[in-house]
Each structure stands twice: as structure tokens, then as C-alpha cells.
């Protein structure tokens, strides 16, 4: 592919070529979405189009996904978004291009694939040559990006990209004209002085007449002209009366220092006023529920709206017949949560309430077997102080695979056990990495504390 850029690493079994104009357009719309909202902006995504031939993947175009952002500004796909993604993958596509993969932006995290991203890539992009592109916009720095792919064994290295690259704008900003060029342009066309306006040199001082011309007037006496000593002799002496008239008078009474007024000092009065004002403000805040409605009714203004309750971010994801229920474990509603209730309602109308303690609420995920094509989920969280926070969502998809004999049941159980074992292994690996990171941080803290101690000891040591 002419005029293309190449991305390759030893772990990738194929070479990736992409068209810089297409990626520059992706960078532009990702940056526009990043600046559309304060504090992180909105995350967007879409599919990549190209061709896979002779062990090389060429990406020449893309199609954006119109995400409704039902769960916030992050790129978390709702059931409607998943339906749009299926329609986008099904086509039609321009110039008989293939779906080479997909892309999305991370504005609040680094370049990696989350568990939900891996599930989307596994379900919707199953070909071994299909890739995922993650972009990270920045406020002042250029946009960074990284590819994710299936290695020869079929696994995806999702913690980070093997090689990140930078997407610079293809059209740089126009450079300003150098100052030397502008100065040369101004000096190249000198302007003639105006005949009606004297030059600064001639206007600053009068022209002195020639000394040889008889009858020329004497030059005017200025502040810089020395007074002859003979002129001092002609001046009358300064009398004592005139000296007193030139003496500065006393200041007005209001500018003179006034004696302090009789009575209390000023600072006790100020302190008393501050205490009374603080007491009145505290009383007004404490009884605000009683006087604010009356004041609003008298002024005809509507009462201030009640702030909306904190969102739980409840969503679902199907993983091979297993329904994964997720919620935002960093939600403010879970900060004061004591317990919660998760209720599942299938198509047959069977209710399955489950009580969740605080540990399960803070985990943010629950996996269950799906028995029908539609499942209604509701989650209610009880607050220590305040009203319960409830949210509901629904999953609508294809019916789960039916088990015909014991062999299929055993295969399904084994598949589920393998998935759980894989998930447990990932959790243990993440836990080991976190423990190792904490140990390194502790060593750094101990080393820094030792250095500070030695510096303080050297400074306080007597000579």
C-alpha cells in the first residue's frame, strides 16, 4: 500500500500497515470528543476497514459507531450499541473492504484492554488477523496509540501494547513570518517626512541665531540657563514675614492623629459581631428546611431541585451463555452501603433475589447462568444513612444453548470450570503483580526515609 505507515513487533504474526490520512481523521474525532466534556471528555469508537493479504493487514478506512453513552462518558456499550455494532460489521462496506478490527479511545486510563474490551473483541472480531486499536488523547501532548492482536497461540496481551506510537497532525499550523523579514519590508519603503510637522530634533530645541549677526535677540532663559551673579545682587532680601508666609502650615484636624474614643476597645466589638454572625448563619443553615420553602413561595421562585441520586452504572454482558452483571464499584452510592439485593427475573417470571454483603458490592461483578433469552436485573443498595439506591436493566439476546445429553452437560461444566480457572489465574497474577509493586514502593519509601534521616543528622551534627 503506497504512502502507508507500518507497525510490527516480533510477537505479532503478521505486519500491520495503515493509511496516515485515515488515522489522522480518527485522531481528530477522538480529540474532538475528548474536548467536548470537562474532566476527561467522552470516549468513542468504531470499526477499522481494510484487507488481509499475503500475511499483511492493511487498514485504509474506518466507520465510527454512534454510541449512545447510556452508562456515562466511557465507552461502555449498551444493548442498543451492541446491535448497532452488529449492523456496522454486517455492512455494506466501501470498495469491498473487510472488517480489520475496531478502535476506541481511553481518556481516563492508559492504553490497555479491559475485560469488557476483551469480551467485545472475542465475540465480534473472532478472526486471528483482526486487531484492536486504543487511542489516548492528551490536553497538551500528541495523541498516543497502540495495537492489540492475537499471538500465534491465540492469546491477547491486554495489559499494554507491545509498541506505542504517536499520531501527529498531518497538517502543521502555518508558521509566522520572521521578524527580520517584516523589518526589512518596513525599511525597504522609507516615508518622506511631512512638510507641516517639524522633525523631533528641531522641535525639541529652538534654533540659536548666529553669533556674528548684529542685533540678534538673546536666547531665552530656561531652567538649565545659569543666572548671572550680578542678577542676585539686584534681588531684594527676603524678609522674616515673607519667610513665615512660605512656611508649610499645620495639617487639618481630620488628618492629625486622633486620640482613641472613650469606651470599649475595638477588637471586642469585632469579635462579638463575628460570633453573633456565625451563630445566626449556623441557625439559618440548621433550620433551612423550614424557611427556604416559605421564602421561595413569597418570591414566586421555584424551590431548588433535589440533586439526582448517585448512579450505580448497572450493565450486563453475555459470555458464551454466562450472564455477567457489572456495576460501578467506585460509585458514591457504594461508599456508605451496608448491603444490597440483586434480583433476576427471567422470561418465565421467576424471581431470584440474592442478598449481597459489602464485600460483594465492592467487587462490582456477578456471573450467573442464563436460562432464557431475556433477563431483567435490578440492584438495590441500602445506605447506612439515607434512602436506598436502586437501578434496573435488561438483557435481550439469543436463547442460551440447550444441553441435550449428559456429554454436553459435562462439556459445558468443563468449559465453565476452565473459564473460572482462567479468571482465577488472571486474578492471582494481578494480585502477585500488585504485591510486588507494593514491595518496591515500600523499599523506595524506606530508602527515602533513610536519606532524609542522614541529611537531618548531618545538618544537626556539631562541628
Short mmCIF file of C-alpha atoms in Angstrom, two decimals:
data_model
loop_
_atom_site.label_atom_id
_atom_site.label_comp_id
_atom_site.label_asym_id
_atom_site.label_seq_id
_atom_site.Cartn_x
_atom_site.Cartn_y
_atom_site.Cartn_z
CA UNK A 1 0.00 0.00 0.00
CA UNK A 2 1.59 3.28 -1.19
CA UNK A 3 2.01 6.19 1.25
CA UNK A 4 1.38 3.98 4.26
CA UNK A 5 2.91 3.55 7.70
CA UNK A 6 3.98 0.19 9.09
CA UNK A 7 3.59 -1.23 12.60
CA UNK A 8 5.16 -4.54 13.54
CA UNK A 9 6.59 -6.32 16.58
CA UNK A 10 8.19 -9.78 16.87
CA UNK A 11 5.18 -11.10 18.82
CA UNK A 12 2.72 -10.23 16.02
CA UNK A 13 2.42 -13.00 13.39
CA UNK A 14 1.57 -10.50 10.64
CA UNK A 15 2.56 -6.99 9.57
CA UNK A 16 0.15 -4.07 10.03
CA UNK A 17 0.04 -1.24 7.50
CA UNK A 18 -2.28 1.75 7.89
CA UNK A 19 -3.13 4.85 5.90
CA UNK A 20 -1.99 8.02 7.74
CA UNK A 21 -4.94 10.15 6.44
CA UNK A 22 -7.48 7.68 7.88
CA UNK A 23 -5.70 7.53 11.24
CA UNK A 24 -5.37 11.32 11.28
CA UNK A 25 -9.16 11.57 10.87
CA UNK A 26 -9.62 9.08 13.73
CA UNK A 27 -7.24 11.17 15.85
CA UNK A 28 -9.23 14.32 15.07
CA UNK A 29 -12.65 12.92 16.07
CA UNK A 30 -11.15 11.33 19.20
CA UNK A 31 -9.65 14.70 20.20
CA UNK A 32 -12.96 16.49 19.49
CA UNK A 33 -14.77 14.04 21.78
CA UNK A 34 -12.04 14.47 24.42
CA UNK A 35 -12.59 18.26 24.49
CA UNK A 36 -16.40 18.01 24.29
CA UNK A 37 -16.83 17.47 28.05
CA UNK A 38 -14.82 18.66 31.06
CA UNK A 39 -12.81 16.23 33.17
CA UNK A 40 -11.98 13.56 30.63
CA UNK A 41 -14.40 14.19 27.79
CA UNK A 42 -16.26 11.37 26.02
CA UNK A 43 -14.81 8.08 24.78
CA UNK A 44 -15.77 6.94 21.25
CA UNK A 45 -15.06 4.03 18.94
CA UNK A 46 -15.82 2.31 15.65
CA UNK A 47 -14.60 -0.37 13.26
CA UNK A 48 -11.48 -0.49 11.08
CA UNK A 49 -11.70 -1.46 7.40
CA UNK A 50 -9.01 -2.92 5.17
CA UNK A 51 -7.73 -6.16 3.64
CA UNK A 52 -5.65 -9.11 4.82
CA UNK A 53 -3.46 -10.49 2.04
CA UNK A 54 -0.16 -12.41 1.96
CA UNK A 55 0.34 -12.26 5.72
CA UNK A 56 -0.10 -8.48 5.89
CA UNK A 57 -3.05 -6.47 7.23
CA UNK A 58 -3.65 -3.12 5.54
CA UNK A 59 -6.07 -0.63 7.19
CA UNK A 60 -7.29 2.05 4.82
CA UNK A 61 -10.62 3.30 6.22
CA UNK A 62 -12.92 3.26 9.24
CA UNK A 63 -16.57 3.65 10.22
CA UNK A 64 -17.50 5.33 13.56
CA UNK A 65 -20.01 3.75 15.97
CA UNK A 66 -22.79 6.03 17.16
CA UNK A 67 -22.56 5.18 20.89
CA UNK A 68 -25.49 6.44 22.98
CA UNK A 69 -23.35 6.53 26.19
CA UNK A 70 -26.16 5.11 28.29
CA UNK A 71 -23.76 4.43 31.18
CA UNK A 72 -21.80 7.67 31.12
CA UNK A 73 -19.00 9.20 29.03
CA UNK A 74 -16.95 5.98 29.00
CA UNK A 75 -17.08 3.64 26.00
CA UNK A 76 -19.34 1.01 27.62
CA UNK A 77 -21.72 -0.48 25.05
CA UNK A 78 -25.41 -0.83 25.86
CA UNK A 79 -27.69 -3.42 24.19
CA UNK A 80 -28.60 -0.82 21.57
CA UNK A 81 -24.91 -0.10 20.96
CA UNK A 82 -24.18 -3.83 20.52
CA UNK A 83 -26.98 -4.04 17.96
CA UNK A 84 -25.53 -1.06 16.07
CA UNK A 85 -22.09 -2.70 16.18
CA UNK A 86 -23.50 -5.90 14.61
CA UNK A 87 -25.16 -3.87 11.85
CA UNK A 88 -21.91 -1.95 11.29
CA UNK A 89 -19.92 -5.17 10.96
CA UNK A 90 -22.51 -6.72 8.62
CA UNK A 91 -22.05 -3.86 6.16
CA UNK A 92 -22.23 -2.70 3.46
CA UNK A 93 -18.60 -1.57 3.33
CA UNK A 94 -16.98 0.64 0.68
CA UNK A 95 -14.78 -0.89 -2.04
CA UNK A 96 -15.30 -4.48 -0.87
CA UNK A 97 -13.18 -3.89 2.26
CA UNK A 98 -13.05 -6.33 5.14
CA UNK A 99 -13.55 -5.61 8.83
CA UNK A 100 -9.94 -5.40 10.02
CA UNK A 101 -10.84 -4.80 13.67
CA UNK A 102 -12.07 -1.95 15.82
CA UNK A 103 -10.83 1.13 17.66
CA UNK A 104 -11.84 3.09 20.76
CA UNK A 105 -10.36 5.79 22.98
CA UNK A 106 -9.28 5.77 26.63
CA UNK A 107 -9.46 9.26 28.14
CA UNK A 108 -9.35 8.33 31.84
CA UNK A 109 -6.90 5.41 31.75
CA UNK A 110 -3.82 4.23 29.93
CA UNK A 111 -3.54 2.17 26.73
CA UNK A 112 -4.71 -1.38 27.54
CA UNK A 113 -7.71 -3.67 27.04
CA UNK A 114 -10.18 -4.13 29.89
CA UNK A 115 -12.09 -7.35 30.48
CA UNK A 116 -15.11 -5.86 28.72
CA UNK A 117 -12.88 -4.87 25.75
CA UNK A 118 -11.50 -8.42 25.53
CA UNK A 119 -15.04 -9.80 25.61
CA UNK A 120 -16.11 -7.49 22.75
CA UNK A 121 -13.02 -8.41 20.73
CA UNK A 122 -13.63 -12.15 21.28
CA UNK A 123 -17.35 -12.02 20.42
CA UNK A 124 -17.43 -9.59 17.49
CA UNK A 125 -13.93 -9.88 15.98
CA UNK A 126 -13.04 -13.60 16.08
CA UNK A 127 -10.66 -13.71 13.09
CA UNK A 128 -6.99 -14.27 14.03
CA UNK A 129 -5.89 -11.28 11.95
CA UNK A 130 -8.40 -8.77 13.35
CA UNK A 131 -6.87 -6.17 15.68
CA UNK A 132 -7.92 -3.62 18.29
CA UNK A 133 -6.62 -0.03 18.33
CA UNK A 134 -6.67 2.01 21.57
CA UNK A 135 -6.03 5.77 21.43
CA UNK A 136 -5.10 8.06 24.33
CA UNK A 137 -5.69 11.81 23.68
CA UNK A 138 -3.97 14.45 25.79
CA UNK A 139 -4.57 18.09 26.63
CA UNK A 140 -1.16 19.38 25.50
CA UNK A 141 0.78 16.37 24.17
CA UNK A 142 0.13 14.46 20.91
CA UNK A 143 -2.28 11.51 20.80
CA UNK A 144 -0.74 8.12 21.65
CA UNK A 145 -1.98 4.81 20.27
CA UNK A 146 -1.27 1.09 20.40
CA UNK A 147 -2.37 -2.10 18.60
CA UNK A 148 -3.58 -5.31 20.26
CA UNK A 149 -3.68 -8.62 18.39
CA UNK A 150 -3.88 -12.39 18.79
CA UNK A 151 -0.49 -14.01 19.05
CA UNK A 152 0.44 -17.32 17.42
CA UNK A 153 -1.03 -19.27 20.35
CA UNK A 154 -4.29 -17.30 20.19
CA UNK A 155 -3.80 -15.27 23.40
CA UNK A 156 -4.05 -11.46 23.57
CA UNK A 157 -1.52 -9.42 25.53
CA UNK A 158 -4.00 -6.94 27.02
CA UNK A 159 -2.04 -5.27 29.85
CA UNK A 160 -0.33 -2.85 27.48
CA UNK A 161 0.69 -2.51 23.86
CA UNK A 162 4.00 -4.03 22.78
CA UNK A 163 4.85 -0.78 20.99
CA UNK A 164 3.03 2.52 21.32
CA UNK A 165 3.22 5.15 18.62
CA UNK A 166 2.30 8.83 18.33
CA UNK A 167 -0.26 10.27 15.90
CA UNK A 168 0.89 13.74 14.89
CA UNK A 169 -1.39 16.04 12.85
CA UNK A 170 -0.69 15.74 9.13
CA UNK A 171 -1.26 19.47 8.51
CA UNK A 172 1.02 21.56 10.78
CA UNK A 173 -0.01 25.05 11.81
CA UNK A 174 1.22 27.85 9.45
CA UNK A 175 4.44 29.41 10.68
CA UNK A 176 4.57 33.12 11.37
CA UNK A 177 6.64 35.50 9.20
CA UNK A 178 10.08 36.07 10.74
CA UNK A 179 10.64 39.41 12.39
CA UNK A 180 13.70 40.07 10.19
CA UNK A 181 11.54 39.83 7.04
CA UNK A 182 8.94 42.25 8.45
CA UNK A 183 11.65 44.70 9.49
CA UNK A 184 13.24 44.54 6.03
CA UNK A 185 9.84 45.17 4.44
CA UNK A 186 9.32 48.25 6.56
CA UNK A 187 12.77 49.68 5.87
CA UNK A 188 12.60 48.96 2.15
CA UNK A 189 9.97 51.71 1.62
CA UNK A 190 11.05 54.80 3.60
CA UNK A 191 8.47 57.55 4.04
CA UNK A 192 9.22 61.14 3.39
CA UNK A 193 8.77 63.49 6.38
CA UNK A 194 5.64 65.64 6.38
CA UNK A 195 6.28 69.25 5.41
CA UNK A 196 3.86 70.56 8.06
CA UNK A 197 5.35 68.61 11.02
CA UNK A 198 8.87 69.51 12.21
CA UNK A 199 11.25 66.74 12.97
CA UNK A 200 11.82 65.76 16.60
CA UNK A 201 15.34 67.15 16.60
CA UNK A 202 14.21 70.60 15.51
CA UNK A 203 11.11 70.66 17.72
CA UNK A 204 12.98 69.77 20.91
CA UNK A 205 15.10 72.95 21.00
CA UNK A 206 14.87 76.36 19.26
CA UNK A 207 17.43 77.24 16.65
CA UNK A 208 20.10 79.56 18.02
CA UNK A 209 20.86 82.64 15.92
CA UNK A 210 24.36 83.00 14.58
CA UNK A 211 26.71 84.85 16.87
CA UNK A 212 28.05 87.04 14.07
CA UNK A 213 24.70 88.66 13.19
CA UNK A 214 24.35 92.07 14.85
CA UNK A 215 21.09 92.86 16.65
CA UNK A 216 20.10 89.23 17.10
CA UNK A 217 17.77 88.63 20.06
CA UNK A 218 19.22 86.97 23.16
CA UNK A 219 18.31 83.35 23.76
CA UNK A 220 15.51 82.71 26.26
CA UNK A 221 16.41 81.86 29.81
CA UNK A 222 15.42 78.31 30.67
CA UNK A 223 15.69 76.19 33.78
CA UNK A 224 19.03 74.98 32.56
CA UNK A 225 20.39 78.55 31.95
CA UNK A 226 22.69 79.77 34.69
CA UNK A 227 21.63 83.04 36.41
CA UNK A 228 24.43 85.59 36.48
CA UNK A 229 25.81 86.57 39.87
CA UNK A 230 25.03 90.23 39.16
CA UNK A 231 21.32 89.40 38.99
CA UNK A 232 21.47 88.01 42.57
CA UNK A 233 22.70 91.33 43.77
CA UNK A 234 19.65 93.08 42.27
CA UNK A 235 17.12 90.85 44.10
CA UNK A 236 15.61 92.30 47.33
CA UNK A 237 16.39 90.48 50.59
CA UNK A 238 13.76 88.07 51.89
CA UNK A 239 12.08 89.47 54.99
CA UNK A 240 11.04 87.42 58.04
CA UNK A 241 7.35 87.90 57.19
CA UNK A 242 7.75 86.53 53.73
CA UNK A 243 9.69 83.59 55.22
CA UNK A 244 6.78 82.79 57.56
CA UNK A 245 4.31 83.02 54.68
CA UNK A 246 6.29 80.36 52.82
CA UNK A 247 6.47 78.05 55.82
CA UNK A 248 4.12 74.99 55.45
CA UNK A 249 1.07 75.22 57.66
CA UNK A 250 -0.14 72.53 60.06
CA UNK A 251 -2.23 69.61 58.85
CA UNK A 252 -6.04 69.70 59.04
CA UNK A 253 -7.64 68.24 62.12
CA UNK A 254 -9.08 65.21 60.34
CA UNK A 255 -5.57 64.25 59.14
CA UNK A 256 -3.98 64.58 62.55
CA UNK A 257 -3.72 61.69 64.95
CA UNK A 258 -6.95 61.49 66.90
CA UNK A 259 -6.99 60.15 70.46
CA UNK A 260 -8.89 56.90 70.93
CA UNK A 261 -12.54 57.27 71.78
CA UNK A 262 -13.61 56.54 75.30
CA UNK A 263 -15.39 53.24 75.91
CA UNK A 264 -14.73 49.66 74.85
CA UNK A 265 -11.75 48.83 72.62
CA UNK A 266 -12.47 47.98 69.01
CA UNK A 267 -11.41 44.29 68.96
CA UNK A 268 -14.03 43.03 71.50
CA UNK A 269 -16.78 44.62 69.39
CA UNK A 270 -15.47 42.97 66.22
CA UNK A 271 -15.19 39.58 67.94
CA UNK A 272 -18.75 39.92 69.32
CA UNK A 273 -20.09 40.75 65.86
CA UNK A 274 -18.30 37.75 64.33
CA UNK A 275 -19.68 35.39 66.99
CA UNK A 276 -23.23 36.68 66.54
CA UNK A 277 -22.96 36.41 62.75
CA UNK A 278 -21.64 32.84 62.95
CA UNK A 279 -24.45 31.86 65.33
CA UNK A 280 -27.09 33.37 63.04
CA UNK A 281 -25.58 31.64 59.98
CA UNK A 282 -25.50 28.25 61.75
CA UNK A 283 -29.10 28.65 62.90
CA UNK A 284 -30.22 29.62 59.40
CA UNK A 285 -28.46 26.59 57.89
CA UNK A 286 -29.87 24.24 60.54
CA UNK A 287 -33.47 25.40 60.01
CA UNK A 288 -33.17 25.87 56.23
CA UNK A 289 -35.87 23.27 55.51
CA UNK A 290 -38.41 25.45 57.35
CA UNK A 291 -37.71 28.93 55.99
CA UNK A 292 -36.47 28.27 52.43
CA UNK A 293 -39.87 26.98 51.11
CA UNK A 294 -41.63 29.99 52.61
CA UNK A 295 -39.18 32.45 51.09
CA UNK A 296 -39.45 30.71 47.72
CA UNK A 297 -43.24 30.86 47.91
CA UNK A 298 -43.18 34.58 48.77
CA UNK A 299 -40.79 35.45 45.95
CA UNK A 300 -42.54 33.17 43.45
CA UNK A 301 -39.33 31.33 42.65
CA UNK A 302 -39.37 27.54 42.37
CA UNK A 303 -37.68 25.53 45.09
CA UNK A 304 -34.14 24.33 44.32
CA UNK A 305 -34.27 20.96 42.57
CA UNK A 306 -33.30 17.88 44.50
CA UNK A 307 -29.96 16.50 43.27
CA UNK A 308 -30.32 13.20 41.41
CA UNK A 309 -29.27 10.06 43.24
CA UNK A 310 -25.88 8.55 42.60
CA UNK A 311 -25.71 6.20 39.61
CA UNK A 312 -24.69 2.55 40.03
CA UNK A 313 -23.82 2.03 36.34
CA UNK A 314 -25.62 -1.34 36.15
CA UNK A 315 -24.95 -3.22 32.86
CA UNK A 316 -24.79 -6.78 31.52
CA UNK A 317 -22.61 -8.79 29.15
CA UNK A 318 -23.13 -12.31 27.74
CA UNK A 319 -20.08 -14.60 27.71
CA UNK A 320 -21.00 -17.87 26.00
CA UNK A 321 -24.30 -18.33 27.80
CA UNK A 322 -22.93 -16.93 31.07
CA UNK A 323 -24.53 -13.61 32.03
CA UNK A 324 -22.02 -11.21 33.60
CA UNK A 325 -23.68 -8.49 35.66
CA UNK A 326 -21.46 -5.46 36.31
CA UNK A 327 -21.82 -2.19 38.22
CA UNK A 328 -19.56 0.69 39.09
CA UNK A 329 -17.77 -0.24 42.28
CA UNK A 330 -16.37 3.33 42.57
CA UNK A 331 -19.87 4.85 42.71
CA UNK A 332 -20.57 7.22 45.60
CA UNK A 333 -23.69 5.17 46.42
CA UNK A 334 -21.43 2.27 47.50
CA UNK A 335 -19.29 4.43 49.82
CA UNK A 336 -21.94 4.25 52.60
CA UNK A 337 -23.54 0.97 51.51
CA UNK A 338 -24.23 -1.70 54.13
CA UNK A 339 -25.81 -4.40 51.96
CA UNK A 340 -27.71 -4.85 48.70
CA UNK A 341 -30.23 -7.05 46.95
CA UNK A 342 -29.82 -8.39 43.41
CA UNK A 343 -32.98 -9.67 41.72
CA UNK A 344 -33.17 -11.57 38.42
CA UNK A 345 -36.46 -12.01 36.56
CA UNK A 346 -36.47 -14.42 33.61
CA UNK A 347 -38.96 -14.69 30.74
CA UNK A 348 -40.98 -17.21 32.76
CA UNK A 349 -41.43 -14.68 35.58
CA UNK A 350 -39.27 -16.48 38.16
CA UNK A 351 -37.72 -14.20 40.76
CA UNK A 352 -34.31 -14.96 42.19
CA UNK A 353 -33.46 -12.41 44.91
CA UNK A 354 -29.93 -12.59 46.28
CA UNK A 355 -28.54 -10.72 49.25
CA UNK A 356 -25.12 -9.12 48.72
CA UNK A 357 -22.87 -8.04 51.55
CA UNK A 358 -20.48 -5.07 51.36
CA UNK A 359 -17.58 -7.18 50.03
CA UNK A 360 -19.64 -8.48 47.09
CA UNK A 361 -20.94 -4.95 46.39
CA UNK A 362 -17.42 -3.56 46.20
CA UNK A 363 -16.36 -6.34 43.80
CA UNK A 364 -18.57 -4.82 41.08
CA UNK A 365 -19.32 -8.04 39.17
CA UNK A 366 -21.51 -11.14 39.41
CA UNK A 367 -21.63 -14.05 36.91
CA UNK A 368 -24.66 -16.34 36.58
CA UNK A 369 -26.07 -18.87 34.15
CA UNK A 370 -28.71 -17.53 31.79
CA UNK A 371 -31.88 -19.63 31.42
CA UNK A 372 -33.85 -17.52 28.93
CA UNK A 373 -33.43 -15.06 26.07
CA UNK A 374 -34.48 -12.09 28.23
CA UNK A 375 -33.37 -11.38 31.77
CA UNK A 376 -34.45 -8.36 33.85
CA UNK A 377 -31.98 -7.32 36.54
CA UNK A 378 -32.50 -4.91 39.43
CA UNK A 379 -29.98 -3.90 42.12
CA UNK A 380 -30.93 -2.07 45.32
CA UNK A 381 -28.23 -0.79 47.69
CA UNK A 382 -29.11 0.06 51.29
CA UNK A 383 -27.36 3.12 52.67
CA UNK A 384 -26.18 3.49 56.25
CA UNK A 385 -27.66 6.99 56.26
CA UNK A 386 -30.19 7.79 53.57
CA UNK A 387 -32.63 6.14 51.22
CA UNK A 388 -31.82 3.01 49.20
CA UNK A 389 -30.45 3.48 45.69
CA UNK A 390 -31.98 1.18 43.05
CA UNK A 391 -31.27 0.66 39.35
CA UNK A 392 -32.63 -1.79 36.79
CA UNK A 393 -31.55 -3.04 33.37
CA UNK A 394 -32.47 -5.79 30.92
CA UNK A 395 -30.58 -8.21 28.72
CA UNK A 396 -32.17 -9.33 25.43
CA UNK A 397 -30.33 -11.79 23.25
CA UNK A 398 -30.45 -15.16 21.63
CA UNK A 399 -31.66 -18.15 23.70
CA UNK A 400 -28.91 -19.95 25.60
CA UNK A 401 -27.65 -23.24 24.11
CA UNK A 402 -29.70 -26.21 25.28
CA UNK A 403 -27.99 -29.26 26.73
CA UNK A 404 -29.30 -32.44 25.04
CA UNK A 405 -27.36 -35.18 26.84
CA UNK A 406 -25.02 -35.74 29.72
CA UNK A 407 -21.98 -35.35 27.48
CA UNK A 408 -23.00 -31.83 26.56
CA UNK A 409 -23.64 -31.07 30.22
CA UNK A 410 -20.19 -32.31 31.15
CA UNK A 411 -18.63 -30.29 28.34
CA UNK A 412 -20.48 -27.17 29.48
CA UNK A 413 -19.35 -27.73 33.07
CA UNK A 414 -15.78 -28.27 31.96
CA UNK A 415 -15.89 -25.18 29.80
CA UNK A 416 -17.20 -23.14 32.71
CA UNK A 417 -14.57 -24.58 35.05
CA UNK A 418 -11.86 -23.73 32.53
CA UNK A 419 -13.18 -20.16 32.23
CA UNK A 420 -13.29 -19.80 36.01
CA UNK A 421 -9.78 -21.24 36.32
CA UNK A 422 -8.52 -18.80 33.70
CA UNK A 423 -10.18 -15.92 35.51
CA UNK A 424 -8.70 -17.10 38.83
CA UNK A 425 -5.24 -17.29 37.26
CA UNK A 426 -5.55 -13.74 35.94
CA UNK A 427 -6.69 -12.52 39.35
CA UNK A 428 -3.76 -14.25 41.05
CA UNK A 429 -1.32 -12.81 38.52
CA UNK A 430 -2.72 -9.33 39.07
CA UNK A 431 -2.53 -9.85 42.85
CA UNK A 432 1.10 -11.01 42.64
CA UNK A 433 1.97 -8.01 40.47
CA UNK A 434 0.29 -5.67 42.95
CA UNK A 435 2.13 -7.29 45.89
CA UNK A 436 5.44 -6.93 44.04
CA UNK A 437 4.62 -3.29 43.26
CA UNK A 438 3.82 -2.59 46.91
CA UNK A 439 7.11 -4.16 47.97
CA UNK A 440 9.06 -1.97 45.56
CA UNK A 441 7.22 1.10 46.80
CA UNK A 442 7.96 0.14 50.40
CA UNK A 443 11.67 -0.25 49.59
CA UNK A 444 11.68 3.16 47.92
CA UNK A 445 9.93 4.73 50.91
CA UNK A 446 12.41 3.14 53.34
CA UNK A 447 15.35 4.33 51.24
CA UNK A 448 13.94 7.86 51.07
CA UNK A 449 13.32 7.91 54.83
CA UNK A 450 16.91 6.78 55.43
CA UNK A 451 18.25 9.53 53.18
CA UNK A 452 16.16 12.16 54.97
CA UNK A 453 17.39 10.87 58.34
CA UNK A 454 21.03 11.02 57.26
CA UNK A 455 20.58 14.55 55.87
CA UNK A 456 18.97 15.77 59.08
CA UNK A 457 21.70 14.11 61.15
CA UNK A 458 24.45 15.71 59.06
CA UNK A 459 22.82 19.14 59.40
CA UNK A 460 22.32 18.94 63.16
CA UNK A 461 25.77 17.43 63.86
CA UNK A 462 28.01 19.84 65.70
CA UNK A 463 31.34 20.76 64.05
#
